[in-house]
Amino acid sequence: MVKHSSVLLNLKLDFMNVKTVSRFGWLSIVVVLFAQCHQADPEPALIWNRQDALTVADVRALSGPNLPGSIQLTDSGKEGLFRAIPGDESSTDNTGTVLVTANGIRYKREYTGDASAVWFGIVPGVDDIGPALQAAVNAVDVLIIPDGTYKQRQSVLLRSGMTVRGNPGKVVIELPNSYASFVYLTRPQDSPQPLENILIDGLSWNVTSQEDTQVGTIYIDGPTVNNLTIQNCSSRDEAAKDSTNWLTVKIQSGKSASNILVANNDVRAKRMACEIFNHDNYGVYAGKNITVQNNYFHDSWFGISLSGPMDGLTVDKNRIVNCSFYGIEVAGAARNVKITNNTFEGTFSRFLAGSNDGSGEGQGGGAVLTGTEITGNSTVGRVTGGIQLFNGGPTKFANNNFNMTGMLELGHSTTGGTFTGNVIQTTFDRAVVCDNVANNTFANNTLSNKPSAGNYATFISYGNRAVNNVLRNNTLEKGGGSGTYYLSLSGGSTIASGNIDENGNPIP
């Protein structure tokens, strides 16, 4: 309130400057005087020993001078205790954990354990859970979404320290407009804070959007990422218009990604089910400790693609079915790579591929995998497609069992590898080709292109750089026709010893 002395002083000065004041002028002065002396509305008093049972709408409508210190919320699914927080003038009403009255008093939910999405208005039948899901993700650390089918039109921005969990297979999020459910996009110059400690668990998506986009269901492009787990989820997008990934993690220049786990997911994606790549940090191992395991990836262009310089990659126990280009691809100069115990079914171009650099097949370069193990993998029945290793380096390739229509092709940088205890059978006119690569050792394998009607050679060393490839103590089975068990062409050389045919007869 303005002090009386100040008001009277102002009136006195006004009076001295006015020669004639009409009766209406005096009335105006009186009105002004009373207006300036009017008391401000008093702060609402909180009665701490008073607790009211109210709905969300009731709480928001509160405006009286005396308000309860606590509220027992009565809305179905949103029940809980809220306490007034005096002095809080900034918390936003999010329906779930903060409610704001008409006169600005904040009430905050008191709870232990996990938060329910229902608190925030995330329920089946809502046309777009996106805004409420964003509010929930911003407000709580662990969010549980109850069983049901939901519709999401607006993408949710990921944040550090968030967990979103549902009952696997029973929480379905339909994406009729946006392809992206969870996303984090930034420009390199923005230098955002790291994105850390995130768990997405047990959610399912059905992507039906007919819009144009390049952003997929879970899309992270920009920040440094650490401790990201995506597990027990499922997704399908065959009814969508565009070809997008289910999971994308792009490592931007100057950033890194570490401790990523993608496990126990069932995904059909028109482009790639899982793509993690480091193409902007040439020669820098910016991706570390990345595991993709126990997933079922199917009916996609690629199943799994891990590309660019990264260290500590594990691809284990995945079921890969009908991926039209590559089933599993590791591209570029990754270190300490383990591709183990995966199964392949159906039709591929290459069901297993080591591409020479982060740009894809046929780009040349000299990127080499180091510390690579490809062991215990197998096909289910005969698959369409073959194996390509262009960046294998001194790969350990052991105890795999493949029945296929293509060949095992070693090229570019795959030198010094050891191939032992494998069973490789193909309908192609050659089973193994060392194409201008040297010093690879094949020992104690069964190599067969017996199903081929037109055998060229079961094993070939081709080109003047394909020297000193060792073929020792293998069982070789060749197809019909005039072809041979092994062949060296165009300057290549094969050192063969102790090999036998399918009947146990020595092969000269």
XYZ file of C-alpha atoms in Angstrom:
508
model
C 0.000 0.000 0.000
C 1.237 3.564 -0.820
C 1.804 5.595 2.369
C -0.822 8.307 3.177
C 1.813 11.055 3.476
C 3.002 10.420 -0.089
C -0.519 10.550 -1.441
C -1.367 13.789 0.401
C 1.866 15.409 -0.768
C 1.014 14.596 -4.372
C -2.510 15.989 -3.895
C -1.152 19.210 -2.368
C 1.158 19.772 -5.305
C -1.673 19.123 -7.720
C -3.854 21.626 -5.848
C -1.220 24.397 -6.037
C -0.994 24.026 -9.786
C -4.727 24.094 -10.401
C -6.500 27.486 -10.194
C -10.008 26.154 -10.465
C -11.169 22.759 -9.382
C -14.652 21.737 -10.273
C -16.765 19.616 -8.000
C -16.154 16.771 -10.439
C -12.406 17.345 -10.113
C -12.657 16.990 -6.338
C -14.565 13.786 -6.856
C -11.767 12.465 -9.075
C -9.179 13.285 -6.433
C -11.147 11.457 -3.775
C -11.471 8.386 -6.009
C -7.737 8.380 -6.679
C -7.004 8.746 -2.987
C -9.113 5.755 -2.060
C -7.744 3.673 -4.930
C -4.143 4.248 -3.877
C -4.919 3.434 -0.265
C -6.636 0.072 -1.128
C -5.124 -2.922 0.658
C -3.561 -5.742 -1.470
C -5.249 -9.124 -1.267
C -3.887 -10.979 1.747
C -1.771 -14.101 1.293
C -3.909 -17.220 1.713
C -3.519 -18.777 5.106
C -2.579 -22.489 5.156
C -4.338 -24.449 7.843
C -1.795 -27.196 8.439
C -4.020 -29.426 10.539
C -6.706 -29.374 7.868
C -6.872 -31.998 5.107
C -9.543 -31.854 2.398
C -10.645 -34.630 0.041
C -10.785 -33.037 -3.409
C -10.601 -33.771 -7.109
C -7.983 -32.260 -9.428
C -10.583 -29.771 -10.654
C -11.462 -28.817 -7.064
C -7.821 -28.149 -6.198
C -7.270 -25.944 -9.227
C -10.393 -23.932 -8.356
C -9.269 -23.143 -4.789
C -8.954 -19.394 -4.201
C -10.215 -18.616 -0.709
C -8.244 -17.011 2.137
C -7.944 -20.235 4.148
C -6.602 -23.297 2.365
C -5.904 -26.808 3.630
C -2.315 -27.731 4.422
C -2.809 -31.065 2.683
C -5.189 -32.643 0.199
C -6.272 -36.201 -0.346
C -6.849 -36.480 -4.091
C -9.902 -38.564 -4.954
C -9.795 -38.897 -8.792
C -9.805 -42.534 -9.855
C -6.260 -43.718 -10.549
C -4.799 -40.444 -9.298
C -5.468 -40.898 -5.597
C -2.790 -39.706 -3.228
C -1.631 -37.203 -0.645
C -0.581 -33.680 -1.691
C 0.956 -31.122 0.658
C 1.140 -27.373 0.215
C 4.604 -25.973 -0.485
C 4.728 -22.362 0.766
C 7.152 -20.132 -1.073
C 7.083 -22.187 -4.301
C 6.077 -19.813 -7.060
C 7.550 -21.621 -10.064
C 6.597 -25.303 -10.172
C 4.357 -26.059 -13.131
C 1.050 -27.845 -12.749
C 1.607 -31.251 -14.391
C -1.495 -33.024 -13.051
C 0.564 -35.892 -11.654
C 2.900 -34.540 -8.975
C 2.160 -30.790 -8.846
C -1.223 -29.039 -8.689
C -1.604 -25.248 -8.640
C -4.643 -23.443 -7.204
C -6.343 -20.451 -8.782
C -4.471 -18.156 -6.400
C -1.081 -19.754 -7.012
C -0.572 -22.139 -4.100
C 1.414 -25.270 -5.098
C 0.553 -28.703 -3.781
C 3.023 -31.532 -4.350
C 2.358 -35.248 -4.213
C 4.015 -37.243 -1.462
C 4.856 -40.780 -2.545
C 7.482 -43.494 -2.429
C 8.391 -45.959 -5.161
C 7.436 -45.584 -8.807
C 5.071 -43.059 -10.373
C 2.018 -44.083 -12.376
C 1.391 -42.616 -15.810
C -2.302 -42.374 -14.891
C -1.460 -39.582 -12.448
C -0.542 -37.407 -15.428
C -3.591 -38.254 -17.514
C -1.871 -40.893 -19.640
C -4.742 -43.276 -20.286
C -6.112 -45.219 -23.272
C -8.555 -43.163 -25.290
C -6.614 -39.890 -25.085
C -5.944 -38.602 -28.599
C -2.305 -37.718 -27.858
C -0.439 -38.821 -24.743
C 2.680 -36.976 -25.937
C 2.330 -33.773 -23.853
C 1.343 -35.669 -20.705
C 4.129 -38.204 -21.235
C 6.605 -35.340 -21.605
C 5.338 -33.788 -18.366
C 5.675 -37.124 -16.604
C 9.188 -37.798 -17.912
C 10.236 -34.331 -16.754
C 8.700 -34.786 -13.303
C 9.601 -38.289 -12.113
C 12.548 -40.652 -12.283
C 10.613 -43.916 -12.709
C 7.350 -43.922 -14.665
C 5.128 -46.994 -14.986
C 2.642 -47.115 -17.875
C -0.290 -49.480 -17.170
C -1.471 -52.069 -19.695
C -3.455 -50.662 -22.606
C -3.282 -49.183 -26.090
C -2.283 -45.525 -26.299
C -2.018 -42.964 -29.080
C 0.993 -40.634 -29.316
C 1.263 -37.785 -31.822
C 3.877 -35.557 -30.183
C 7.396 -36.897 -29.604
C 8.902 -36.934 -26.116
C 12.297 -35.386 -25.425
C 14.538 -37.745 -23.481
C 16.248 -36.589 -20.296
C 18.967 -38.006 -18.083
C 17.952 -40.186 -15.172
C 14.619 -41.315 -16.644
C 13.055 -44.763 -16.585
C 9.872 -45.584 -18.488
C 8.553 -49.087 -17.958
C 5.576 -51.153 -19.065
C 4.431 -54.754 -18.985
C 6.116 -56.300 -22.082
C 3.654 -56.827 -24.911
C 0.760 -55.197 -23.052
C 1.607 -51.508 -23.342
C 1.095 -50.545 -26.999
C 1.811 -47.014 -28.214
C 0.366 -46.212 -31.617
C 2.184 -43.597 -33.701
C -0.312 -42.397 -36.346
C 1.413 -39.084 -37.154
C 4.925 -38.982 -35.755
C 7.415 -41.763 -36.373
C 9.336 -40.822 -33.214
C 8.234 -41.737 -29.711
C 11.389 -40.785 -27.786
C 13.880 -38.419 -29.365
C 16.859 -36.189 -28.629
C 18.065 -33.958 -31.446
C 20.655 -31.201 -31.186
C 23.118 -29.401 -33.380
C 26.847 -29.937 -32.735
C 27.306 -26.292 -31.741
C 24.645 -26.547 -29.044
C 26.935 -28.597 -26.750
C 24.131 -30.046 -24.635
C 24.609 -31.805 -21.341
C 25.267 -35.563 -21.579
C 22.288 -37.873 -21.829
C 22.864 -40.460 -19.096
C 21.228 -43.245 -17.108
C 18.149 -43.963 -19.233
C 16.028 -47.122 -19.195
C 13.187 -47.837 -21.626
C 11.653 -51.171 -20.686
C 8.671 -53.183 -21.889
C 7.026 -50.756 -24.355
C 5.540 -51.680 -27.740
C 5.022 -49.407 -30.725
C 2.828 -49.662 -33.802
C 3.975 -47.088 -36.372
C 1.336 -46.215 -38.974
C 2.322 -42.636 -39.886
C 1.902 -41.575 -43.506
C 4.090 -38.475 -43.161
C 7.575 -37.926 -44.620
C 10.427 -38.284 -42.151
C 13.885 -39.688 -41.480
C 13.463 -39.906 -37.714
C 12.565 -43.284 -36.220
C 10.926 -44.553 -33.047
C 13.856 -43.972 -30.685
C 16.196 -41.407 -32.203
C 19.246 -39.886 -30.490
C 21.439 -37.506 -32.453
C 23.605 -34.986 -30.662
C 24.581 -35.454 -27.043
C 27.165 -37.643 -25.401
C 25.305 -40.778 -24.288
C 26.189 -42.933 -21.294
C 24.291 -45.814 -19.662
C 21.400 -46.279 -22.083
C 19.352 -49.481 -21.834
C 16.455 -50.413 -24.115
C 14.990 -53.818 -23.307
C 11.903 -56.020 -23.540
C 10.339 -53.755 -26.173
C 8.672 -54.462 -29.506
C 7.892 -52.418 -32.589
C 6.460 -52.803 -36.082
C 6.053 -50.307 -38.910
C 4.914 -52.197 -42.003
C 1.830 -49.947 -42.274
C 3.930 -46.751 -42.205
C 4.795 -44.771 -45.322
C 8.497 -43.999 -44.839
C 11.443 -46.293 -44.258
C 12.904 -45.520 -40.828
C 14.918 -47.149 -38.052
C 13.538 -48.392 -34.774
C 16.641 -47.356 -32.807
C 19.185 -44.793 -33.964
C 22.154 -43.534 -31.956
C 24.328 -41.121 -33.920
C 27.583 -40.009 -32.303
C 28.274 -36.450 -33.356
C 31.705 -34.858 -33.686
C 33.328 -34.344 -30.314
C 30.760 -36.529 -28.514
C 30.786 -40.162 -27.391
C 28.475 -43.068 -26.589
C 29.255 -45.708 -23.967
C 27.590 -48.466 -21.984
C 24.651 -49.068 -24.309
C 22.558 -52.223 -23.925
C 19.869 -53.254 -26.428
C 18.365 -56.531 -25.228
C 15.329 -58.805 -25.562
C 13.501 -56.703 -28.144
C 11.244 -57.870 -30.996
C 11.414 -55.406 -33.878
C 10.301 -55.102 -37.469
C 11.590 -51.891 -39.092
C 11.493 -50.888 -42.742
C 15.044 -49.517 -42.627
C 17.215 -50.729 -39.746
C 16.092 -52.306 -36.511
C 19.200 -51.111 -34.634
C 21.775 -48.612 -35.922
C 24.571 -47.143 -33.794
C 27.237 -45.241 -35.695
C 30.245 -42.978 -35.328
C 30.930 -41.357 -38.693
C 31.870 -37.862 -37.480
C 34.903 -38.734 -35.342
C 37.321 -40.190 -37.872
C 40.011 -42.248 -36.137
C 38.507 -41.596 -32.679
C 36.988 -44.565 -30.848
C 34.028 -42.578 -29.586
C 31.684 -45.541 -29.058
C 32.534 -47.954 -26.230
C 30.987 -50.971 -24.539
C 27.948 -51.477 -26.753
C 25.961 -54.714 -26.442
C 23.121 -55.933 -28.653
C 21.844 -59.306 -27.426
C 18.870 -61.655 -27.295
C 16.868 -59.614 -29.797
C 14.536 -60.798 -32.559
C 15.061 -58.453 -35.516
C 13.147 -59.349 -38.656
C 11.672 -58.185 -41.965
C 13.953 -55.135 -42.101
C 16.511 -53.756 -44.527
C 19.268 -54.218 -41.915
C 18.879 -56.085 -38.644
C 21.874 -54.627 -36.789
C 24.406 -52.061 -38.010
C 27.308 -50.915 -35.834
C 29.469 -48.598 -37.865
C 32.607 -46.503 -37.482
C 35.449 -46.552 -34.948
C 34.091 -48.058 -31.734
C 35.579 -50.286 -29.048
C 34.015 -53.199 -27.197
C 31.110 -54.356 -29.363
C 29.130 -57.461 -28.423
C 26.455 -58.888 -30.730
C 25.226 -62.057 -29.052
C 22.305 -64.501 -29.194
C 20.206 -62.472 -31.601
C 17.676 -64.059 -33.941
C 17.882 -62.334 -37.333
C 15.218 -63.143 -39.935
C 14.538 -61.838 -43.471
C 16.637 -58.689 -43.588
C 16.811 -57.848 -47.264
C 20.300 -56.330 -47.264
C 22.404 -57.162 -44.176
C 21.470 -59.210 -41.131
C 24.368 -58.151 -38.905
C 26.848 -55.538 -40.098
C 29.940 -54.244 -38.320
C 31.515 -51.546 -40.465
C 34.773 -49.678 -40.064
C 37.706 -50.016 -37.698
C 36.015 -51.344 -34.593
C 38.101 -52.968 -31.863
C 37.305 -55.909 -29.600
C 34.271 -57.124 -31.505
C 32.407 -60.285 -30.539
C 29.708 -61.664 -32.855
C 28.598 -64.814 -31.092
C 25.755 -67.339 -30.950
C 23.453 -65.525 -33.365
C 21.019 -67.340 -35.663
C 19.940 -66.364 -39.172
C 16.805 -67.398 -41.056
C 15.238 -66.512 -44.371
C 16.438 -64.172 -47.102
C 19.322 -61.687 -47.126
C 21.836 -60.174 -49.492
C 24.520 -60.856 -46.862
C 23.369 -62.215 -43.533
C 26.726 -61.354 -41.951
C 28.828 -58.444 -43.194
C 32.005 -56.650 -42.242
C 32.036 -53.520 -44.381
C 35.299 -51.744 -45.013
C 34.405 -48.352 -43.595
C 31.538 -46.325 -42.196
C 30.251 -45.431 -45.648
C 29.103 -48.902 -46.624
C 29.928 -51.541 -49.160
C 32.373 -50.817 -51.961
C 33.946 -47.655 -50.558
C 37.450 -49.096 -50.189
C 39.713 -47.634 -47.531
C 41.774 -49.424 -44.957
C 39.611 -49.690 -41.865
C 40.348 -52.952 -40.057
C 38.631 -54.736 -37.202
C 40.979 -55.793 -34.429
C 40.389 -58.315 -31.690
C 37.407 -59.770 -33.540
C 35.709 -63.056 -32.682
C 32.943 -64.525 -34.854
C 32.012 -67.762 -33.104
C 29.085 -70.076 -32.492
C 26.761 -68.524 -35.076
C 24.432 -70.605 -37.247
C 21.703 -70.624 -39.845
C 18.281 -72.198 -39.375
C 17.735 -74.288 -42.477
C 19.243 -72.909 -45.663
C 19.291 -69.126 -45.905
C 19.396 -67.052 -49.054
C 22.554 -64.935 -49.016
C 26.158 -65.194 -47.937
C 28.920 -63.703 -45.786
C 31.149 -60.768 -46.628
C 34.196 -59.779 -44.560
C 35.975 -56.767 -46.008
C 37.391 -55.382 -42.753
C 38.077 -58.584 -40.848
C 41.780 -58.172 -40.137
C 43.109 -61.089 -38.072
C 39.616 -62.354 -37.249
C 38.985 -65.464 -35.163
C 36.185 -67.226 -37.055
C 35.339 -70.478 -35.264
C 32.644 -73.087 -34.673
C 30.060 -71.502 -36.927
C 27.551 -73.606 -38.873
C 26.186 -72.014 -42.045
C 23.975 -73.463 -44.763
C 23.471 -70.817 -47.445
C 23.141 -69.953 -51.109
C 26.067 -67.520 -51.172
C 29.747 -67.771 -50.293
C 32.146 -66.720 -47.556
C 33.964 -63.848 -49.244
C 37.119 -62.364 -47.696
C 38.329 -59.104 -49.196
C 40.117 -55.783 -48.743
C 41.550 -55.844 -45.194
C 40.730 -59.375 -44.037
C 44.224 -60.786 -43.657
C 45.817 -63.020 -41.061
C 42.575 -64.551 -39.857
C 42.050 -68.033 -38.450
C 39.019 -70.065 -39.537
C 38.620 -73.261 -37.507
C 35.927 -75.794 -36.678
C 33.334 -74.303 -39.025
C 30.758 -76.048 -41.198
C 30.083 -74.025 -44.340
C 27.751 -75.435 -46.946
C 26.441 -73.611 -50.004
C 24.553 -74.118 -53.208
C 26.860 -71.611 -54.929
C 29.610 -72.739 -57.295
C 32.271 -71.763 -54.716
C 32.203 -71.908 -50.918
C 35.135 -69.694 -49.838
C 36.973 -66.974 -51.763
C 40.045 -65.116 -50.540
C 39.914 -62.126 -52.889
C 43.342 -60.432 -52.833
C 43.803 -61.086 -49.115
C 46.681 -63.046 -47.604
C 47.798 -65.219 -44.716
C 44.401 -66.566 -43.712
C 44.407 -70.055 -42.195
C 41.557 -72.546 -42.664
C 41.942 -75.616 -40.464
C 39.634 -78.437 -39.323
C 36.597 -77.104 -41.160
C 34.002 -78.756 -43.350
C 33.754 -76.678 -46.528
C 31.164 -77.791 -49.045
C 29.488 -76.647 -52.193
C 28.275 -80.136 -52.950
C 24.672 -78.970 -53.528
C 25.907 -76.854 -56.440
C 25.254 -78.339 -59.844
C 28.081 -76.370 -61.420
C 31.133 -76.446 -59.203
C 33.898 -73.942 -59.932
C 36.020 -74.621 -56.852
C 35.229 -75.160 -53.216
C 38.073 -72.886 -52.045
C 39.721 -70.125 -54.102
C 42.698 -67.805 -53.545
C 42.261 -65.074 -56.137
C 44.587 -62.212 -57.103
C 48.269 -61.450 -56.726
C 47.799 -60.303 -53.116
C 46.012 -63.526 -52.145
C 49.180 -65.327 -51.087
C 50.022 -67.811 -48.361
C 46.455 -68.737 -47.565
C 46.611 -72.013 -45.651
C 44.155 -74.879 -46.196
C 44.956 -77.608 -43.658
C 43.148 -80.678 -42.274
C 39.760 -79.750 -43.707
C 36.999 -81.897 -45.149
C 36.162 -80.568 -48.603
C 33.034 -81.466 -50.542
C 32.674 -80.208 -54.101
C 29.719 -79.948 -56.388
C 29.188 -81.639 -59.689
C 30.943 -80.725 -62.888
C 34.594 -80.361 -63.675
C 35.586 -77.990 -60.878
C 38.248 -78.673 -58.239
C 38.430 -78.715 -54.463
C 40.744 -75.710 -54.289
C 42.127 -73.297 -56.802
C 44.654 -70.457 -56.952
C 44.088 -67.834 -59.644
C 45.705 -64.653 -61.013
C 48.789 -64.845 -58.838
C 47.143 -66.186 -55.708
C 48.616 -69.080 -53.725
C 47.168 -71.750 -51.444
C 49.229 -73.879 -49.077
C 47.218 -77.103 -48.784
C 47.912 -80.162 -46.623
C 46.061 -82.918 -44.821
C 42.712 -82.250 -46.445
C 40.249 -85.050 -47.200
C 37.079 -85.476 -49.224
C 33.708 -86.469 -47.772
C 34.679 -90.154 -47.912
C 37.920 -89.638 -46.023
C 40.159 -89.837 -49.081
C 43.197 -87.549 -49.108
C 43.030 -84.569 -51.444
C 46.336 -83.923 -53.194
